[in-house]
Coordinates of C-alpha atoms and ligand atoms in Angstrom, one line a residue:
M1 CA 0.0 0.0 -0.1
D2 CA 3.0 2.1 0.0
G3 CA 2.5 5.5 -1.6
K4 CA -1.3 4.8 -2.2
R5 CA -3.6 7.5 -1.6
V6 CA -6.8 7.0 0.3
L7 CA -9.6 9.5 0.8
L8 CA -11.2 8.5 4.1
I9 CA -14.7 9.8 4.5
V10 CA -15.9 9.8 8.2
S11 CA -19.6 10.0 8.6
G12 CA -21.5 10.5 11.7
G13 CA -21.5 7.2 13.8
I14 CA -20.1 6.6 17.2
A15 CA -17.6 4.2 15.5
A16 CA -15.9 7.3 14.2
Y17 CA -14.0 7.1 17.4
K18 CA -11.8 4.5 15.7
C19 CA -10.9 6.6 12.8
P20 CA -7.8 8.2 14.2
D21 CA -6.5 4.6 14.8
L22 CA -7.6 3.6 11.4
V23 CA -5.6 6.6 9.8
R24 CA -2.6 5.7 12.0
R25 CA -2.8 1.9 10.8
L26 CA -3.0 3.0 7.2
R27 CA -0.1 5.3 7.6
E28 CA 2.0 2.8 9.2
R29 CA 1.7 1.0 5.7
G30 CA 3.0 4.0 3.9
T31 CA -0.6 5.1 2.7
L32 CA -1.2 8.8 2.2
V33 CA -4.7 9.5 4.0
R34 CA -6.7 12.5 3.4
C35 CA -9.7 12.9 5.6
L36 CA -13.1 14.3 4.7
L37 CA -15.5 14.7 7.6
T38 CA -19.3 15.1 7.3
Q39 CA -21.4 17.3 9.6
G40 CA -22.3 14.1 11.6
G41 CA -18.9 12.8 11.7
A42 CA -17.7 16.0 13.3
E43 CA -19.9 15.3 16.2
F44 CA -18.0 12.3 17.0
V45 CA -14.4 13.0 16.1
T46 CA -12.5 16.2 15.7
A47 CA -10.9 17.6 12.6
L48 CA -8.0 18.3 14.7
A49 CA -7.5 14.7 15.8
L50 CA -7.7 13.5 12.1
Q51 CA -5.4 16.3 11.0
A52 CA -2.8 15.4 13.6
V53 CA -2.7 11.6 12.6
S54 CA -2.9 12.3 8.8
E55 CA -0.7 15.2 8.8
E56 CA -3.1 16.4 6.1
K57 CA -5.8 19.1 6.0
V58 CA -9.3 17.7 6.9
Y59 CA -12.0 18.8 4.4
Q60 CA -15.5 19.5 5.7
N61 CA -17.5 21.9 3.7
L62 CA -18.9 21.9 0.2
F63 CA -19.3 25.6 -0.1
S64 CA -16.1 26.7 1.8
L65 CA -14.2 29.1 -0.4
T66 CA -11.1 28.2 1.4
D67 CA -11.6 24.4 0.9
E68 CA -12.8 25.0 -2.7
N69 CA -9.8 27.0 -3.2
E70 CA -7.4 24.5 -1.9
M71 CA -9.0 21.3 -3.1
G72 CA -12.4 21.0 -4.7
H73 CA -14.6 18.0 -4.4
I74 CA -13.5 16.9 -7.9
R75 CA -9.9 17.1 -7.0
L76 CA -10.4 15.4 -3.7
S77 CA -11.6 12.2 -5.5
R78 CA -9.4 12.4 -8.5
E79 CA -6.3 12.8 -6.2
S80 CA -7.0 9.5 -4.4
D81 CA -6.6 5.9 -5.6
L82 CA -9.4 4.8 -3.4
I83 CA -12.4 6.1 -1.4
L84 CA -13.1 4.5 2.0
I85 CA -16.2 5.7 3.9
A86 CA -15.7 4.4 7.4
P87 CA -17.8 4.6 9.3
A88 CA -20.6 4.5 6.7
T89 CA -24.0 5.2 8.3
A90 CA -27.2 4.2 7.2
N91 CA -27.9 7.7 6.0
I92 CA -24.7 8.0 3.8
I93 CA -25.3 4.6 2.3
A94 CA -29.0 5.6 1.5
K95 CA -27.6 8.8 -0.1
M96 CA -25.0 7.0 -2.2
A97 CA -27.5 4.3 -3.2
H98 CA -29.8 7.2 -4.6
G99 CA -27.1 9.3 -6.0
Q100 CA -27.7 12.4 -3.8
A101 CA -24.9 15.0 -3.5
D102 CA -25.9 17.4 -0.8
D103 CA -22.6 17.9 1.1
L104 CA -19.0 17.5 0.4
A105 CA -18.7 13.8 1.1
T106 CA -21.7 12.8 -0.9
T107 CA -20.6 15.1 -3.9
A108 CA -17.0 13.8 -3.8
I109 CA -18.3 10.2 -4.1
L110 CA -20.6 10.9 -6.9
A111 CA -18.0 12.7 -8.8
S112 CA -15.6 9.9 -8.5
D113 CA -14.4 7.2 -10.8
K114 CA -12.4 5.5 -8.2
P115 CA -12.9 2.2 -6.3
V116 CA -15.3 2.7 -3.3
F117 CA -15.0 0.7 0.0
I118 CA -17.5 1.2 2.8
A119 CA -17.4 0.0 6.5
P120 CA -20.9 0.2 7.5
A121 CA -21.7 0.9 11.3
M122 CA -25.2 1.4 12.7
N123 CA -27.7 -0.2 15.1
H124 CA -28.5 -3.7 14.2
Y125 CA -32.3 -2.8 13.5
M126 CA -31.1 -0.1 11.1
Y127 CA -28.7 -2.4 9.5
N128 CA -31.3 -5.2 9.0
H129 CA -33.9 -2.7 7.8
P130 CA -35.0 -3.8 4.4
A131 CA -34.3 -0.2 3.1
T132 CA -30.6 -0.5 4.3
Q133 CA -30.3 -4.0 2.9
A134 CA -31.7 -2.8 -0.5
N135 CA -29.4 0.2 -0.6
L136 CA -26.5 -2.1 0.3
A137 CA -27.5 -4.4 -2.4
L138 CA -27.6 -1.7 -4.9
L139 CA -24.1 -0.3 -4.0
I140 CA -22.6 -3.9 -4.2
A141 CA -24.3 -4.4 -7.6
R142 CA -22.6 -1.2 -8.7
G143 CA -19.2 -2.5 -7.6
V144 CA -18.9 -1.0 -4.0
T145 CA -17.0 -3.2 -1.6
V146 CA -18.6 -3.6 1.7
I147 CA -16.4 -4.5 4.7
G148 CA -18.2 -6.0 7.6
P149 CA -20.2 -5.1 9.7
E150 CA -19.5 -7.3 12.5
E151 CA -21.8 -8.7 15.2
G152 CA -21.3 -7.6 18.8
N153 CA -22.4 -5.5 21.6
M154 CA -23.1 -1.9 20.2
A155 CA -22.8 1.7 21.8
C156 CA -26.6 1.7 22.4
R157 CA -26.2 -1.4 24.6
E158 CA -27.9 -3.7 22.2
F159 CA -26.3 -6.8 20.7
G160 CA -26.4 -7.5 17.0
M161 CA -25.1 -7.0 13.5
G162 CA -23.8 -3.4 12.8
R163 CA -20.5 -2.8 14.5
M164 CA -18.0 -1.4 12.4
S165 CA -15.1 -3.7 11.5
E166 CA -11.9 -3.1 13.4
P167 CA -9.3 -0.9 11.8
L168 CA -6.9 -3.8 11.3
E169 CA -9.6 -5.7 9.4
I170 CA -10.4 -2.7 7.1
V171 CA -6.6 -2.2 6.5
A172 CA -6.2 -5.9 5.6
K173 CA -9.1 -5.6 3.0
L174 CA -7.3 -2.6 1.4
D175 CA -4.1 -4.3 1.6
S176 CA -5.3 -7.2 -0.5
F177 CA -7.1 -4.8 -2.9
F178 CA -3.9 -3.0 -3.5
A179 CA -1.7 -6.1 -3.8
T180 CA -0.9 -6.4 -7.4
N181 CA 0.1 -10.0 -7.6
L182 CA -3.2 -11.5 -6.5
P183 CA -4.5 -13.6 -9.4
L184 CA -8.2 -13.5 -8.7
K185 CA -8.1 -9.7 -8.0
G186 CA -11.1 -7.9 -9.8
K187 CA -13.2 -11.3 -9.7
R188 CA -16.1 -11.8 -7.6
A189 CA -17.4 -15.1 -6.0
L190 CA -20.3 -16.2 -3.9
V191 CA -19.9 -19.4 -1.8
T192 CA -22.7 -21.1 -0.1
S193 CA -21.7 -23.1 3.0
G194 CA -23.1 -25.1 5.9
P195 CA -26.5 -26.7 6.4
T196 CA -29.9 -25.1 6.0
F197 CA -32.4 -25.2 8.8
E198 CA -36.1 -25.6 7.7
A199 CA -38.5 -24.5 10.5
I200 CA -41.4 -27.0 11.4
D201 CA -42.7 -24.5 14.1
P202 CA -40.8 -22.0 16.4
V203 CA -38.6 -24.5 18.1
R204 CA -38.1 -27.5 15.7
F205 CA -36.4 -27.7 12.4
I206 CA -35.3 -30.0 9.6
G207 CA -31.5 -29.9 9.4
N208 CA -28.4 -31.9 8.7
R209 CA -24.9 -32.5 9.8
S210 CA -23.0 -30.3 7.7
S211 CA -20.2 -28.4 9.5
G212 CA -19.6 -25.7 6.9
K213 CA -15.9 -26.3 7.1
Q214 CA -15.5 -27.0 3.4
G215 CA -17.4 -24.1 2.2
H216 CA -15.8 -21.7 4.8
A217 CA -12.5 -22.9 3.5
I218 CA -13.2 -22.2 0.0
A219 CA -14.4 -18.8 0.7
R220 CA -11.3 -18.1 2.6
A221 CA -8.8 -19.5 -0.2
L222 CA -10.8 -17.4 -2.9
A223 CA -10.5 -14.2 -0.7
A224 CA -6.8 -15.0 -0.2
L225 CA -6.2 -14.8 -3.8
G226 CA -7.9 -11.5 -4.1
C227 CA -11.4 -12.5 -5.2
Q228 CA -14.1 -10.2 -3.7
T229 CA -15.9 -13.1 -2.0
T230 CA -19.5 -13.2 -0.3
L231 CA -20.0 -16.4 1.9
I232 CA -23.6 -17.2 2.3
S233 CA -23.6 -19.4 5.4
G234 CA -26.3 -21.6 7.0
P235 CA -26.1 -22.1 10.8
T236 CA -22.6 -23.3 11.6
Q237 CA -20.0 -23.1 14.3
Q238 CA -17.3 -21.6 12.1
T239 CA -15.9 -18.2 12.5
D240 CA -16.3 -15.7 9.8
P241 CA -13.4 -15.8 7.5
I242 CA -11.5 -12.4 7.5
G243 CA -11.5 -10.6 4.2
V244 CA -14.9 -12.2 3.3
C245 CA -18.3 -10.6 3.3
V246 CA -20.4 -13.2 5.3
V247 CA -24.1 -13.5 5.0
H248 CA -25.8 -15.5 7.7
V249 CA -29.1 -17.2 6.8
E250 CA -31.1 -20.2 8.2
S251 CA -33.4 -21.7 5.4
A252 CA -33.0 -22.6 1.8
R253 CA -35.1 -19.8 0.4
E254 CA -33.2 -17.3 2.5
M255 CA -30.0 -18.8 1.1
L256 CA -31.3 -18.5 -2.4
S257 CA -32.2 -15.0 -2.0
A258 CA -29.0 -14.0 -0.4
C259 CA -27.3 -15.6 -3.5
E260 CA -29.4 -13.6 -5.9
T261 CA -28.5 -10.3 -4.0
A262 CA -24.7 -11.3 -4.3
L263 CA -25.0 -11.3 -8.0
P264 CA -23.4 -10.4 -10.4
A265 CA -20.5 -12.8 -9.6
D266 CA -18.0 -14.4 -11.8
I267 CA -18.0 -17.4 -9.7
A268 CA -20.6 -19.4 -7.7
V269 CA -19.5 -22.4 -5.6
C270 CA -22.3 -24.1 -3.9
A271 CA -20.8 -26.1 -1.1
A272 CA -23.8 -25.9 1.2
A273 CA -25.8 -29.0 2.3
V274 CA -29.2 -27.6 1.4
S275 CA -32.1 -29.1 2.8
D276 CA -34.1 -30.6 -0.1
W277 CA -37.4 -30.3 1.6
R278 CA -39.1 -28.1 4.1
A279 CA -42.4 -28.5 6.0
K280 CA -45.1 -27.7 3.8
S281 CA -46.8 -25.2 6.2
E282 CA -44.7 -23.7 9.0
V283 CA -46.7 -23.7 12.2
G284 CA -46.6 -20.2 14.0
S285 CA -46.8 -21.7 17.5
K286 CA -45.1 -24.8 19.1
I287 CA -47.0 -28.0 18.1
K288 CA -48.3 -29.5 21.3
K289 CA -47.9 -33.1 22.2
A290 CA -51.3 -34.2 23.6
A291 CA -51.4 -37.4 25.8
G292 CA -52.4 -40.2 23.9
A293 CA -52.6 -38.5 20.5
A294 CA -51.0 -39.8 17.4
P295 CA -47.7 -37.9 16.4
P296 CA -48.6 -35.1 13.8
N297 CA -48.3 -35.8 10.2
L298 CA -45.5 -33.7 8.7
K299 CA -46.2 -32.9 5.2
L300 CA -43.0 -31.7 3.2
T301 CA -42.6 -29.8 0.1
D302 CA -39.5 -29.2 -2.3
N303 CA -36.9 -26.5 -1.5
P304 CA -35.6 -24.4 -4.4
D305 CA -32.3 -25.9 -5.8
I306 CA -29.9 -23.1 -5.5
L307 CA -27.1 -24.7 -7.6
A308 CA -29.6 -25.5 -10.4
T309 CA -31.1 -22.0 -10.2
L310 CA -27.8 -20.1 -10.6
S311 CA -26.5 -22.3 -13.2
Q312 CA -29.7 -22.1 -15.4
L313 CA -29.9 -18.2 -15.0
V314 CA -30.2 -16.5 -18.3
I315 CA -29.1 -13.0 -17.0
K316 CA -26.3 -12.8 -14.6
R317 CA -25.3 -16.4 -14.7
P318 CA -21.9 -16.5 -13.1
E319 CA -19.3 -17.5 -15.6
L320 CA -18.1 -20.5 -13.5
V321 CA -20.7 -22.4 -11.4
V322 CA -19.4 -25.1 -9.2
G323 CA -21.6 -27.7 -7.3
F324 CA -20.9 -30.4 -4.8
A325 CA -22.1 -34.0 -4.9
A326 CA -22.1 -35.8 -1.5
E327 CA -22.8 -39.3 -2.4
T328 CA -22.5 -42.6 -0.6
D329 CA -22.6 -45.2 -3.8
D330 CA -21.5 -44.9 -7.4
V331 CA -20.0 -41.5 -6.3
I332 CA -18.4 -40.6 -9.8
S333 CA -21.2 -41.6 -12.1
N334 CA -24.0 -40.1 -9.9
A335 CA -22.0 -36.8 -9.6
T336 CA -21.4 -36.9 -13.4
S337 CA -25.2 -37.0 -14.0
K338 CA -25.9 -34.5 -11.3
R339 CA -23.6 -32.0 -13.3
K340 CA -25.5 -32.5 -16.4
R341 CA -28.8 -32.4 -14.7
K342 CA -28.2 -29.1 -12.8
E343 CA -26.1 -27.6 -15.6
C344 CA -23.3 -26.6 -13.5
D345 CA -19.7 -26.2 -15.0
W346 CA -17.9 -28.2 -12.5
I347 CA -18.9 -30.7 -9.8
I348 CA -16.8 -31.9 -6.8
A349 CA -17.8 -35.3 -5.8
N350 CA -17.1 -36.7 -2.4
D351 CA -18.0 -39.9 -0.6
V352 CA -19.8 -39.1 2.5
S353 CA -20.4 -42.7 3.5
P354 CA -20.1 -42.7 7.5
H355 CA -16.8 -44.6 7.5
T356 CA -15.2 -41.7 5.6
G357 CA -15.7 -39.2 8.4
T358 CA -16.2 -36.4 5.7
F359 CA -19.3 -34.9 7.4
N360 CA -17.9 -32.8 10.3
G361 CA -14.3 -34.1 9.8
D362 CA -11.4 -32.0 8.8
A363 CA -10.4 -34.1 5.8
N364 CA -11.9 -34.7 2.3
K365 CA -11.2 -36.9 -0.6
V366 CA -12.7 -35.5 -3.6
H367 CA -13.0 -35.9 -7.5
L368 CA -13.3 -32.8 -9.6
I369 CA -15.5 -33.3 -12.7
T370 CA -15.5 -31.0 -15.4
S371 CA -16.4 -31.1 -19.3
G372 CA -12.8 -32.4 -19.7
G373 CA -13.2 -35.5 -17.4
V374 CA -12.5 -36.5 -13.8
E375 CA -9.5 -35.4 -11.7
N376 CA -9.1 -37.5 -8.6
W377 CA -7.6 -35.5 -6.0
P378 CA -5.7 -37.4 -3.0
K379 CA -7.2 -37.2 0.4
M380 CA -6.3 -33.8 2.0
S381 CA -7.6 -31.3 4.7
K382 CA -10.6 -29.4 3.7
I383 CA -8.4 -26.2 4.1
K384 CA -6.2 -27.8 1.2
V385 CA -9.3 -28.7 -0.9
G386 CA -10.3 -25.0 -0.7
E387 CA -6.9 -23.8 -1.8
K388 CA -6.5 -26.3 -4.4
L389 CA -10.0 -25.5 -5.8
A390 CA -9.0 -21.7 -5.7
E391 CA -6.0 -22.4 -7.7
R392 CA -7.9 -24.4 -10.2
I393 CA -10.4 -21.6 -10.5
T394 CA -7.5 -19.3 -11.1
A395 CA -6.1 -21.5 -13.8
H396 CA -9.5 -21.6 -15.3
F397 CA -9.7 -17.8 -15.6
G398 CA -6.0 -17.6 -16.8
D399 CA -6.8 -20.1 -19.5
A400 CA -10.0 -18.3 -20.2
S401 CA -8.5 -14.8 -20.6
Ligands
C5P1 O1 -29.1 -32.6 -5.4 P1 -28.0 -32.6 -4.3 O2 -28.4 -32.2 -3.0 O3 -27.2 -34.0 -4.3 O4 -27.0 -31.7 -5.0 C1 -25.9 -31.2 -4.2 C2 -25.4 -29.9 -4.9 O5 -26.5 -29.1 -5.1 C3 -24.4 -29.1 -3.8 O6 -23.7 -28.2 -4.5 C4 -25.6 -28.4 -3.1 O7 -24.9 -27.1 -2.6 C5 -26.5 -27.8 -4.2 N1 -27.9 -27.9 -3.7 C6 -28.5 -26.6 -3.8 N2 -29.7 -26.4 -3.4 C7 -30.6 -27.5 -3.0 C8 -29.9 -28.7 -3.0 C9 -28.6 -28.8 -3.5 O8 -27.8 -25.6 -4.0 N3 -31.8 -27.3 -2.5

């Protein structure tokens, strides 16, 4: 990042208190940081503090003659390699999504042709509000990179998703963006991982034993090669991989909708063990067990097939769609016909018979099936399978370009 110029826009959230540290961390890596403070941002952190750590003038006013004289909004964005908005409040995200330009920050963003990164920070209800989610989806579709947010305790004493990522995490994201030798830089991937839980009633669900280890390892490996990766994870015990945008879901229908939101993508890897069925009618209150009564009849209905849906998209189909085939018999022939039936490009077949210990284990023995034939990979850790797949994907794009 040595010599790179970052325009840091600080909008009005309590997480702005982390910004002097963020500036310091960026500067430690040789980055030149110029700060732009919104009116709200200035309520949480002073221009003086940002100026002291950045050793640069801090810009605040769209109509200030002095600021315009020294550095107009156009120059502010032109003279940077990247714009980072941290913290990005729900308000500035909404303004960006709708192209508003009513202050120096939003005007500089709109006038920019530079890559834009945002680190959202807000109360979890604000973050989960459909309006904020729709605005974020719009920005992602336009190529904005979203860092975080994280789940945790918030300044408002509530717990949830909406804490700004830590400065070091943000710096790591920019670091990998600026790294020039990452082969999947500029590519976007979505990866599904883990099981899905299909509610029967508020306390019971249909689920499976998938640990999410393989899907998470793939997402981590793709991100490490510079791929902008969204991991759509069912309920698992895995920690969110650093440098990956993680969307947590429960059901297959939520997983599909999160996948659609993550499009466009160049690569889709469907590693999740999606429940094939869900209860036909989810009951709103707990089904009671009456003494002597027969057990309830559970009627099931089909879940959407995410892999087939993504593979068969006419618009926005990822260039490379990779599926998994967990089989217990005739592993390769079943997986080969699954590849054809679902219309994905590659399928990774693995034997999940109980004696293999694949489900929930740390190792995997897989076969990669492509239109060119079958590659038998030796048994290796799921982390290694992730890395090998990411390398194979890199080679595919290398060959294709
Ligand atoms: O049909 P089957 O479940 O064996 O197919 C496995 C592959 O299909 C995996 O890649 C899995 O992620 C994907 N799949 C899916 N949606 C479903 C069922 C499976 O994406 N509803």
